[in-house]
Coordinates of C-alpha atoms and ligand atoms in Angstrom, one line a residue:
X1 CA 0.0 0.0 0.0
X2 CA 2.5 2.5 -1.2
X3 CA 0.3 5.6 -0.9
X4 CA -1.1 4.9 2.5
X5 CA -0.9 8.2 4.4
X6 CA 0.5 6.7 7.6
X7 CA 3.4 4.9 5.9
X8 CA 6.4 7.0 5.1
X9 CA 8.1 5.6 2.1
X10 CA 11.7 6.0 0.9
X11 CA 14.8 4.8 2.7
X12 CA 16.5 6.9 5.4
X13 CA 20.2 7.3 4.7
X14 CA 22.4 5.0 6.7
X15 CA 19.7 2.6 7.8
X16 CA 18.8 -0.8 6.8
X17 CA 16.2 -0.3 4.1
X18 CA 14.0 -3.0 5.7
X19 CA 13.6 -1.1 8.8
X20 CA 13.4 2.4 7.1
X21 CA 9.6 2.4 6.7
X22 CA 8.0 3.8 9.8
X23 CA 4.5 4.2 11.1
X24 CA 3.6 7.7 12.2
X25 CA 2.3 8.1 15.8
X26 CA 1.1 11.8 15.3
X27 CA -2.3 12.3 16.8
X28 CA -3.6 14.5 13.9
X29 CA -3.3 11.6 11.5
X30 CA -5.7 9.5 13.5
X31 CA -8.5 12.0 14.1
X32 CA -11.0 10.1 11.9
X33 CA -14.3 8.4 12.4
X34 CA -14.2 5.7 15.1
X35 CA -13.3 2.3 13.6
X36 CA -15.5 -0.6 13.9
X37 CA -14.8 -2.3 17.3
X38 CA -17.0 -5.3 17.8
X39 CA -18.5 -6.1 21.3
X40 CA -15.9 -8.2 22.9
X41 CA -17.1 -11.8 23.6
X42 CA -15.6 -13.9 26.4
X43 CA -14.5 -17.3 24.8
X44 CA -12.9 -18.6 28.0
X45 CA -10.8 -17.9 31.1
X46 CA -8.0 -19.3 33.1
X47 CA -6.5 -18.9 36.6
X48 CA -3.0 -18.8 38.0
X49 CA -2.7 -20.0 41.5
X50 CA -0.6 -19.0 44.4
X51 CA 2.4 -20.7 42.9
X52 CA 1.6 -19.4 39.4
X53 CA 0.4 -22.7 38.2
X54 CA -2.1 -22.6 35.2
X55 CA -5.7 -23.9 35.4
X56 CA -8.1 -23.8 32.5
X57 CA -11.0 -22.6 34.8
X58 CA -12.2 -19.7 36.9
X59 CA -11.0 -20.9 40.4
X60 CA -9.3 -17.6 41.0
X61 CA -12.4 -15.5 40.3
X62 CA -13.2 -13.0 43.1
X63 CA -16.4 -11.1 43.9
X64 CA -16.8 -7.4 44.4
X65 CA -18.0 -6.2 47.7
X66 CA -18.9 -2.5 47.6
X67 CA -17.1 -0.6 50.4
X68 CA -18.2 2.5 52.2
X69 CA -17.7 5.8 50.2
X70 CA -15.0 6.7 52.7
X71 CA -13.7 3.4 54.2
X72 CA -10.3 4.5 55.5
X73 CA -8.6 1.3 54.3
X74 CA -4.9 1.2 55.4
X75 CA -3.1 0.1 52.2
X76 CA 0.2 -0.2 54.1
X77 CA -1.1 -2.9 56.3
X78 CA 0.7 -6.3 55.7
X79 CA 3.4 -5.0 53.4
X80 CA 6.2 -6.3 55.6
X81 CA 4.6 -9.5 56.9
X82 CA 1.6 -10.7 54.7
X83 CA 2.9 -10.1 51.2
X84 CA 4.1 -12.7 48.7
X85 CA 5.4 -11.0 45.6
X86 CA 5.4 -12.6 42.1
X87 CA 9.0 -13.1 40.8
X88 CA 8.9 -10.6 38.0
X89 CA 12.4 -11.6 36.7
X90 CA 10.5 -14.6 35.2
X91 CA 9.5 -13.4 31.7
X92 CA 6.3 -15.4 31.0
X93 CA 5.8 -13.9 27.5
X94 CA 2.6 -15.3 25.9
X95 CA 3.0 -18.7 27.6
X96 CA -0.2 -18.8 29.7
X97 CA -2.3 -17.6 26.8
X98 CA -0.7 -20.3 24.6
X99 CA -1.5 -23.0 27.1
X100 CA -5.1 -21.7 27.1
X101 CA -5.2 -21.8 23.4
X102 CA -4.0 -25.4 23.2
X103 CA -6.6 -26.5 25.8
X104 CA -9.4 -24.8 23.9
X105 CA -8.4 -25.2 20.2
X106 CA -11.6 -26.7 19.2
X107 CA -13.4 -23.5 20.2
X108 CA -11.1 -21.5 17.8
X109 CA -10.2 -23.5 14.8
X110 CA -12.4 -23.6 11.9
X111 CA -13.8 -27.0 10.7
X112 CA -11.9 -28.4 7.8
X113 CA -8.6 -27.1 8.8
X114 CA -7.0 -28.7 5.8
X115 CA -8.4 -26.0 3.6
X116 CA -7.7 -23.2 6.0
X117 CA -4.3 -21.4 6.1
X118 CA -5.2 -19.7 9.3
X119 CA -5.4 -22.6 11.9
X120 CA -6.8 -20.4 14.5
X121 CA -9.3 -18.1 12.7
X122 CA -7.8 -15.1 14.3
X123 CA -5.3 -12.5 13.0
X124 CA -3.7 -11.5 16.2
X125 CA -3.0 -13.2 19.6
X126 CA -1.6 -11.0 22.4
X127 CA -2.1 -9.7 26.0
X128 CA -4.7 -7.0 26.6
X129 CA -1.9 -5.0 28.3
X130 CA 0.1 -4.8 25.0
X131 CA -3.0 -3.5 23.2
X132 CA -3.5 -0.9 25.9
X133 CA 0.1 0.4 25.2
X134 CA -0.8 0.7 21.6
X135 CA -4.0 2.6 22.3
X136 CA -2.1 5.1 24.4
X137 CA 0.9 5.5 22.2
X138 CA -0.3 8.7 20.4
X139 CA -0.4 10.5 23.8
X140 CA 2.6 8.9 25.5
X141 CA 5.6 11.2 26.0
X142 CA 7.7 9.2 28.5
X143 CA 7.9 5.6 27.9
X144 CA 8.7 3.8 24.6
X145 CA 8.0 0.1 23.9
X146 CA 9.3 -3.0 22.1
X147 CA 7.0 -5.5 20.6
X148 CA 8.1 -8.8 19.2
X149 CA 5.8 -10.2 16.4
X150 CA 5.9 -13.7 14.9
X151 CA 3.7 -15.0 12.2
X152 CA 2.8 -18.6 12.7
X153 CA 0.2 -20.6 10.6
X154 CA -1.3 -17.4 9.5
X155 CA -1.8 -15.8 13.0
X156 CA 0.4 -13.0 14.3
X157 CA 1.5 -13.3 17.9
X158 CA 2.6 -10.1 19.7
X159 CA 4.7 -10.2 22.8
X160 CA 6.3 -7.4 24.7
X161 CA 10.1 -7.2 25.2
X162 CA 11.4 -5.2 28.1
X163 CA 13.1 -2.0 27.0
X164 CA 16.5 -1.0 28.5
X165 CA 14.8 2.0 30.0
X166 CA 12.2 -0.1 31.7
X167 CA 14.8 -2.4 33.1
X168 CA 16.8 0.5 34.5
X169 CA 13.6 1.9 36.1
X170 CA 12.8 -1.5 37.7
X171 CA 16.2 -1.8 39.2
X172 CA 16.3 1.8 40.5
X173 CA 12.8 1.7 42.2
X174 CA 12.8 3.3 45.6
X175 CA 11.5 1.5 48.7
X176 CA 8.7 3.9 48.7
X177 CA 7.7 3.0 45.1
X178 CA 8.0 -0.7 45.9
X179 CA 5.6 -0.3 48.8
X180 CA 3.2 1.8 46.7
X181 CA 3.0 -1.0 44.1
X182 CA 1.6 -3.2 46.9
X183 CA -1.1 -0.7 47.6
X184 CA -3.2 -1.6 44.6
X185 CA -3.2 -5.3 45.5
X186 CA -4.1 -4.5 49.1
X187 CA -7.1 -2.4 47.8
X188 CA -8.2 -5.5 45.9
X189 CA -8.0 -7.5 49.1
X190 CA -10.2 -5.0 51.0
X191 CA -12.9 -5.2 48.2
X192 CA -12.9 -8.7 46.9
X193 CA -14.3 -11.9 48.4
X194 CA -13.4 -15.5 47.4
X195 CA -17.1 -16.6 47.2
X196 CA -20.4 -15.1 46.4
X197 CA -21.5 -15.3 50.0
X198 CA -18.2 -14.5 51.8
X199 CA -16.7 -11.2 52.8
X200 CA -13.2 -9.7 52.0
X201 CA -10.5 -10.8 54.4
X202 CA -8.1 -7.9 55.1
X203 CA -6.2 -10.1 57.5
X204 CA -5.1 -12.5 54.8
X205 CA -1.9 -12.8 52.8
X206 CA -1.7 -10.7 49.5
X207 CA -0.1 -13.1 46.9
X208 CA 0.5 -11.4 43.5
X209 CA 1.1 -14.8 41.8
X210 CA -2.7 -15.3 41.9
X211 CA -4.6 -14.2 38.9
X212 CA -7.9 -14.7 37.0
X213 CA -7.7 -13.9 33.4
X214 CA -10.5 -13.5 30.7
X215 CA -9.9 -14.5 27.1
X216 CA -11.9 -12.4 24.7
X217 CA -12.4 -12.4 21.0
X218 CA -13.3 -9.3 19.0
X219 CA -12.6 -7.4 15.7
X220 CA -11.1 -4.0 15.1
X221 CA -11.9 -3.1 11.5
X222 CA -10.6 -6.1 9.6
X223 CA -8.4 -7.4 12.3
X224 CA -9.7 -10.4 14.3
X225 CA -8.3 -10.3 17.8
X226 CA -7.9 -12.8 20.5
X227 CA -6.4 -11.5 23.8
X228 CA -6.4 -12.1 27.5
X229 CA -6.5 -9.7 30.4
X230 CA -6.3 -10.0 34.1
X231 CA -9.7 -9.3 35.7
X232 CA -9.9 -8.2 39.3
X233 CA -13.4 -9.3 40.2
X234 CA -17.0 -9.6 39.1
X235 CA -20.4 -8.4 40.3
X236 CA -21.7 -11.0 42.8
X237 CA -25.3 -10.5 41.9
X238 CA -26.5 -13.7 40.2
X239 CA -28.6 -11.5 37.9
X240 CA -25.6 -9.4 36.7
X241 CA -25.0 -9.6 32.9
X242 CA -22.8 -12.3 31.5
X243 CA -18.9 -11.7 31.3
X244 CA -17.3 -9.5 30.5
X245 CA -20.2 -7.1 31.3
X246 CA -20.2 -8.2 35.0
X247 CA -16.5 -7.6 35.6
X248 CA -15.1 -4.8 37.7
X249 CA -11.6 -3.2 37.4
X250 CA -10.1 -1.9 40.7
X251 CA -7.6 1.0 40.8
X252 CA -6.1 3.2 43.4
X253 CA -5.0 6.8 42.7
X254 CA -3.7 9.8 44.7
X255 CA -6.6 11.8 46.1
X256 CA -7.5 14.9 44.1
X257 CA -7.5 18.3 45.9
X258 CA -6.5 21.0 43.3
X259 CA -7.8 21.8 39.8
X260 CA -4.3 20.9 38.5
X261 CA -4.5 17.4 40.0
X262 CA -8.0 17.0 38.6
X263 CA -6.9 18.0 35.1
X264 CA -3.9 15.7 35.3
X265 CA -6.1 12.8 36.4
X266 CA -8.4 13.4 33.4
X267 CA -5.6 13.8 30.9
X268 CA -3.3 10.9 32.0
X269 CA -4.9 8.4 34.4
X270 CA -8.3 8.2 32.8
X271 CA -6.8 7.6 29.4
X272 CA -5.0 4.5 30.7
X273 CA -8.0 3.4 32.7
X274 CA -10.3 3.8 29.7
X275 CA -8.0 2.0 27.3
X276 CA -7.4 -1.0 29.5
X277 CA -11.1 -1.6 30.3
X278 CA -12.6 -0.6 27.0
X279 CA -10.6 -3.2 25.1
X280 CA -12.1 -6.3 26.8
X281 CA -15.5 -4.7 27.5
X282 CA -15.2 -4.2 31.2
X283 CA -17.9 -1.7 32.0
X284 CA -16.7 0.0 35.1
X285 CA -13.6 1.0 37.2
X286 CA -13.9 1.3 40.9
X287 CA -11.2 3.7 42.3
X288 CA -9.9 4.1 45.7
X289 CA -8.5 7.6 46.3
X290 CA -5.7 7.4 48.8
X291 CA -3.7 10.0 50.8
X292 CA 0.1 10.2 51.1
X293 CA 0.0 7.7 54.0
X294 CA -1.8 5.0 51.9
X295 CA -5.2 5.5 53.5
X296 CA -8.2 5.3 51.1
X297 CA -10.2 8.4 51.8
X298 CA -12.9 8.0 49.1
X299 CA -14.1 5.4 46.6
X300 CA -15.7 6.3 43.3
X301 CA -17.1 4.4 40.4
X302 CA -16.3 5.3 36.8
X303 CA -18.4 3.8 34.1
X304 CA -16.2 3.3 31.1
X305 CA -18.9 4.7 28.8
X306 CA -19.0 7.9 30.7
X307 CA -15.2 8.6 30.7
X308 CA -15.2 10.2 27.3
X309 CA -17.8 12.7 28.4
X310 CA -15.9 13.4 31.6
X311 CA -12.9 14.6 29.8
X312 CA -14.6 16.8 27.1
X313 CA -14.1 19.9 29.2
X314 CA -10.4 19.4 29.3
X315 CA -8.4 21.4 26.7
X316 CA -6.2 19.4 24.2
X317 CA -7.4 16.2 25.8
X318 CA -7.1 12.6 24.4
X319 CA -9.7 11.2 22.1
X320 CA -10.8 7.6 22.0
X321 CA -11.0 7.6 18.2
X322 CA -7.2 8.5 18.0
X323 CA -6.3 5.6 20.2
X324 CA -8.4 3.1 18.2
X325 CA -7.4 4.4 14.8
X326 CA -3.7 4.2 15.8
X327 CA -4.0 0.7 17.1
X328 CA -5.9 -0.3 13.9
X329 CA -3.1 1.2 11.6
X330 CA -0.5 -0.4 13.7
X331 CA -2.1 -3.8 13.2
X332 CA -2.3 -3.2 9.5
X333 CA 1.3 -2.2 9.4
X334 CA 2.2 -5.5 11.2
X335 CA 0.2 -7.6 8.7
X336 CA 2.0 -5.7 5.9
X337 CA 5.6 -6.2 7.1
X338 CA 5.5 -9.6 9.0
X339 CA 5.1 -11.7 5.9
X340 CA 7.3 -14.8 6.6
X341 CA 5.3 -17.5 8.4
X342 CA 8.0 -19.0 10.7
X343 CA 7.9 -19.5 14.4
X344 CA 11.6 -18.6 14.8
X345 CA 11.4 -15.3 13.0
X346 CA 10.6 -12.2 15.1
X347 CA 9.7 -8.8 13.7
X348 CA 10.8 -6.4 16.4
X349 CA 8.7 -3.2 16.3
X350 CA 10.1 -0.4 18.4
X351 CA 8.9 3.0 19.4
X352 CA 10.3 5.9 21.4
X353 CA 8.1 9.0 22.2
X354 CA 8.2 11.7 19.4
X355 CA 9.4 9.1 16.9
X356 CA 7.8 6.9 14.2
X357 CA 7.4 3.1 14.8
X358 CA 10.2 1.3 13.2
X359 CA 11.2 -2.4 12.9
X360 CA 13.9 -4.9 12.4
X361 CA 14.0 -8.7 11.6
X362 CA 15.6 -11.4 13.7
X363 CA 16.0 -15.1 13.0
X364 CA 16.6 -17.7 15.7
X365 CA 17.5 -14.9 18.1
X366 CA 17.0 -14.1 21.7
X367 CA 13.7 -12.5 20.7
X368 CA 12.0 -15.7 19.5
X369 CA 9.2 -16.3 22.0
X370 CA 6.9 -19.1 20.7
X371 CA 7.8 -22.2 22.8
X372 CA 8.6 -25.6 21.2
X373 CA 5.8 -27.3 23.0
X374 CA 3.4 -24.8 21.4
X375 CA 4.8 -25.0 17.9
X376 CA 4.9 -28.8 18.0
X377 CA 1.4 -29.3 19.2
X378 CA 0.0 -26.8 16.7
X379 CA 1.8 -28.4 13.8
X380 CA 0.3 -31.8 14.5
Ligands
0WD401 O1 3.9 -7.4 29.9 C1 2.9 -7.8 30.3 N1 1.8 -7.2 30.6 C2 2.9 -9.2 30.6 C3 1.8 -9.8 31.3 C4 4.0 -10.1 30.2 C5 3.8 -11.5 30.6 C6 2.7 -11.9 31.2 N2 1.7 -11.1 31.6 C7 0.6 -11.5 32.3 C8 0.4 -12.3 33.4 O2 0.1 -13.6 33.2 C9 -0.8 -11.6 34.2 O3 -1.6 -12.4 34.8 O4 0.0 -10.4 32.7 C10 -1.3 -10.8 33.0 C11 -2.1 -9.5 33.1 O5 -2.1 -9.1 31.7 P1 -2.9 -7.9 31.2 O6 -4.3 -7.8 31.9 O7 -2.7 -8.0 29.7 O8 -2.0 -6.7 31.7 P2 -2.4 -5.2 32.2 O9 -3.6 -4.8 31.6 O10 -1.1 -4.5 31.9 O11 -2.5 -5.4 33.8 C12 -3.7 -5.8 34.4 C13 -3.3 -6.2 35.8 C14 -2.5 -5.1 36.6 O12 -3.5 -4.4 37.2 P3 -3.5 -2.8 37.2 O13 -4.8 -2.3 37.8 O14 -2.4 -2.4 38.0 O15 -3.5 -2.4 35.8 O16 -2.4 -7.4 35.8 C15 -1.3 -7.1 36.7 C16 -1.7 -5.8 37.5 O17 -2.3 -6.2 38.7 N3 -0.1 -7.1 35.9 C17 0.7 -8.2 35.9 N4 0.7 -9.4 36.5 C18 1.6 -10.2 36.2 N5 2.6 -10.0 35.3 C19 1.7 -7.9 35.0 C20 2.7 -8.8 34.8 N6 3.7 -8.5 33.9 N7 1.5 -6.6 34.5 C21 0.4 -6.2 35.1
CA402 CA1 -6.6 -3.4 38.9

């Protein structure tokens, strides 16, 4: 598509011509009509237990218990003595999703696979979190990203690679920042019960190995997507709508006391919250606003469908259509460049703020991410 407005053609001097075609991330280019985004459908779910073991079921599902509007939850409680932290040096890549795919292949493959070049009937497989990063890219000014893409049996798999900057930030986290990362999980413990009829147990252990993930299928323009995202809890009312409409996303955020803080909250936080929940069709975010000592002073519910109205008074604010159109063009770009169907080939897409998206190609490299057990089972 040589005349496509978002593709800049022509080699840049001194660069590998293969990586010289970039994708623009400029907002103005994406201010078009909202693209078709089909209502996401949950096709399955899985759980990771306290030892990070995979189960093809919803055993880690939790139930939302509405707190008081000003509950005074102490988010620091238990940080020192009742906290088991997931080992984040273990890079899981797409592994849990791939295990889910193998266990549920019949739900995804078209009948008569012999005639079908696309064994899975989807164009893209990835984590929801990776798509969130794409949605927010036109507005991101601080953190770049690296996304590895492999085409295998017609499907494009997208898995994030940690950037040098992210690795440095992780190593240089302060003790205060480490503790603040715990606060979000502690808030979940105050507001989630293990069963429909039980209550939250703030005296228990917070273990961040545990997760419940939904797997959803949807379509963005002509891109068929299959992705998974971690879900905090669901509405415990038995008459609540079916997933994903019964799911609740929990967040904590610094309390807002000045107009500047409110404006920043609208411009930056709500963008991330909207993008993350809009993608899988999670309809509401429940936010605990906390003070500097980690005490939740107020709790508020944000329906995702109302967030775009909330921000309309902000000047120069983000627009959902820009996010979705950029993501759509990115996926078209990936389809266009990642042409070799080979599980050991990685197209590495990289982006830094204020730059275009560029790519490079790697064969049998450190970036290969589809495990042998997956490739072998899928090739049978
Ligand atoms: O880079 C990633 N996002 C990776 C995620 C790489 C490899 C694995 N994972 C998977 C894990 O299996 C985890 O269960 O992340 C799952 C969550 O994926 P997601 O929903 O696509 O990620 P995202 O939307 O970024 O985060 C959702 C929640 C976070 O909640 P908040 O409210 O803070 O956004 O998942 C947690 C976190 O609680 N989370 C993670 N958990 C485990 N590993 C990770 C991670 N790398 N990132 C966020
Ligand atoms: Ca959350």
